[in-house]
Amino acid sequence: MLMAHPAVLKDLIEQYETLRTLRAENGSPAVRQRMADISYTLCVSTGSQDVEAALVVARHQLSDTRPQDDALFTAG
């Protein structure tokens, strides 16, 4: 299975948590759609079927990230 880059996962988690904190599910149609899009992307990125499981998987993947994982992206 392909794994999302740690920076992508971190960003998705932050966006999801911000929207959840702001209670986006009660917001405008555009805000609710953004929440649905982030949830879907988290699920696809982690191979999960619901957003709560996706958050657990994403956090676990981030906890396993080592600094050298970015070596290919920072090599000059």
XYZ file of N, CA and C in Angstrom:
228
model
N 0.840 -1.179 0.000
C 0.000 0.000 0.000
C 0.886 1.244 0.000
N 0.521 2.208 -0.803
C 1.226 3.487 -0.807
C 0.914 4.230 0.481
N 1.906 4.962 0.966
C 1.695 5.744 2.181
C 1.863 7.224 1.861
N 1.002 8.034 2.425
C 1.083 9.475 2.226
C 2.323 10.024 2.918
N 2.878 11.065 2.356
C 4.030 11.717 2.956
C 3.614 12.260 4.328
N 4.496 12.173 5.321
C 4.160 12.650 6.669
C 3.670 14.099 6.695
N 4.232 14.965 5.876
C 3.794 16.362 5.858
C 2.340 16.475 5.395
N 1.956 15.625 4.456
C 0.578 15.623 3.960
C -0.365 15.155 5.071
N 0.000 14.070 5.742
C -0.829 13.560 6.833
C -0.978 14.603 7.934
N 0.120 15.225 8.301
C 0.090 16.235 9.362
C -0.857 17.372 8.980
N -0.762 17.826 7.748
C -1.624 18.908 7.274
C -3.103 18.496 7.279
N -3.387 17.281 6.820
C -4.772 16.800 6.807
C -5.343 16.720 8.221
N -4.557 16.207 9.160
C -5.006 16.115 10.547
C -5.286 17.507 11.102
N -4.380 18.431 10.859
C -4.558 19.798 11.364
C -5.810 20.444 10.776
N -6.019 20.278 9.476
C -7.210 20.850 8.842
C -8.481 20.227 9.404
N -8.475 18.903 9.556
C -9.650 18.212 10.072
C -9.966 18.681 11.488
N -8.941 18.728 12.339
C -9.160 19.125 13.732
C -9.633 20.576 13.834
N -9.114 21.442 12.983
C -9.561 22.833 12.978
C -11.031 22.915 12.591
N -11.397 22.219 11.532
C -12.792 22.229 11.091
C -13.707 21.625 12.151
N -13.261 20.552 12.786
C -14.075 19.913 13.827
C -14.240 20.862 15.018
N -13.157 21.538 15.410
C -13.212 22.491 16.518
C -14.193 23.624 16.213
N -14.214 24.045 14.962
C -15.120 25.114 14.548
C -16.534 24.603 14.265
N -16.736 23.309 14.495
C -18.039 22.669 14.259
C -18.516 22.870 12.822
N -17.627 22.531 11.897
C -17.902 22.733 10.473
C -19.134 21.974 9.991
N -19.467 20.882 10.667
C -20.625 20.106 10.229
C -21.915 20.928 10.321
N -21.888 22.030 11.092
C -23.048 22.909 11.215
C -22.885 24.190 10.401
N -21.835 24.258 9.600
C -21.531 25.481 8.842
C -22.245 25.531 7.505
N -21.759 26.411 6.682
C -22.328 26.604 5.347
C -22.087 25.354 4.498
N -22.804 25.241 3.397
C -22.570 24.090 2.515
C -21.111 23.975 2.065
N -20.467 25.086 1.796
C -19.065 25.047 1.355
C -18.149 24.525 2.464
N -18.412 24.937 3.695
C -17.595 24.483 4.826
C -17.848 22.999 5.097
N -19.096 22.585 5.021
C -19.415 21.151 5.215
C -18.752 20.305 4.120
N -18.735 20.833 2.889
C -18.094 20.105 1.788
C -16.599 19.980 2.032
N -15.972 21.046 2.534
C -14.529 21.002 2.839
C -14.249 19.946 3.911
N -15.105 19.872 4.922
C -14.963 18.864 5.973
C -15.093 17.461 5.372
N -16.049 17.281 4.498
C -16.235 15.980 3.843
C -15.031 15.641 2.978
N -14.496 16.616 2.261
C -13.321 16.388 1.407
C -12.094 15.992 2.233
N -11.860 16.690 3.330
C -10.719 16.367 4.196
C -10.899 14.974 4.791
N -12.103 14.658 5.238
C -12.381 13.333 5.804
C -12.118 12.238 4.780
N -12.619 12.437 3.575
C -12.423 11.468 2.500
C -10.935 11.292 2.194
N -10.211 12.396 2.091
C -8.786 12.323 1.775
C -8.011 11.617 2.878
N -8.359 11.860 4.129
C -7.730 11.149 5.235
C -7.984 9.644 5.121
N -9.215 9.286 4.805
C -9.548 7.857 4.673
C -8.775 7.204 3.532
N -8.743 7.863 2.391
C -8.021 7.316 1.243
C -6.526 7.236 1.539
N -5.992 8.266 2.172
C -4.557 8.324 2.461
C -4.098 7.265 3.444
N -5.025 6.782 4.266
C -4.654 5.798 5.288
C -5.243 4.413 5.030
N -6.066 4.282 4.004
C -6.695 3.004 3.715
C -7.767 2.648 4.727
N -8.390 3.661 5.307
C -9.425 3.455 6.331
C -10.802 3.718 5.751
N -11.823 3.190 6.459
C -13.177 3.367 5.961
C -13.972 4.426 6.717
N -13.447 4.911 7.833
C -14.106 6.020 8.519
C -13.047 6.964 9.061
N -13.444 8.188 9.279
C -12.479 9.229 9.599
C -11.816 9.010 10.959
N -12.534 8.459 11.924
C -11.917 8.226 13.238
C -10.792 7.195 13.127
N -11.019 6.142 12.368
C -9.961 5.150 12.139
C -8.816 5.766 11.355
N -9.147 6.621 10.391
C -8.114 7.278 9.587
C -7.222 8.159 10.455
N -7.810 8.853 11.408
C -7.024 9.681 12.316
C -6.068 8.847 13.156
N -6.538 7.704 13.633
C -5.685 6.807 14.425
C -4.523 6.320 13.576
N -4.813 5.863 12.367
C -3.770 5.356 11.473
C -2.780 6.460 11.120
N -3.281 7.637 10.788
C -2.403 8.751 10.406
C -1.484 9.125 11.564
N -2.032 9.211 12.758
C -1.194 9.550 13.925
C -0.157 8.470 14.183
N -0.551 7.226 13.990
C 0.400 6.124 14.173
C 1.517 6.207 13.132
N 1.153 6.474 11.897
C 2.166 6.600 10.852
C 3.108 7.761 11.147
N 2.565 8.853 11.652
C 3.412 9.998 11.983
C 4.348 9.688 13.152
N 3.882 8.883 14.092
C 4.738 8.546 15.237
C 5.889 7.638 14.817
N 5.723 6.943 13.704
C 6.776 6.055 13.193
C 7.731 6.767 12.239
N 7.490 8.034 11.952
C 8.306 8.785 11.004
C 9.659 9.104 11.608
N 10.687 8.878 10.822
C 12.051 9.181 11.251
C 12.550 10.368 10.436
N 13.470 11.161 10.993
C 13.980 12.327 10.248
C 14.545 11.976 8.879
N 15.181 10.822 8.752
C 15.795 10.468 7.459
C 14.755 10.098 6.405
N 13.479 9.986 6.794
C 12.433 9.693 5.823
C 12.323 10.781 4.759
N 12.746 11.996 5.077
C 12.682 13.101 4.139
C 13.959 13.267 3.325
N 14.903 12.361 3.463
C 16.201 12.503 2.823
C 16.093 12.706 1.310
N 15.169 12.014 0.672
C 15.029 12.137 -0.772
C 14.495 13.498 -1.183
N 13.742 14.149 -0.294
C 13.147 15.429 -0.622
C 14.072 16.607 -0.322
N 15.120 16.380 0.481
C 15.978 17.482 0.873
C 17.382 17.361 0.278
N 17.645 16.266 -0.412
C 18.981 16.091 -0.991
C 19.214 17.145 -2.067
N 20.397 17.724 -2.057
C 20.654 18.771 -3.048
C 21.574 18.280 -4.044
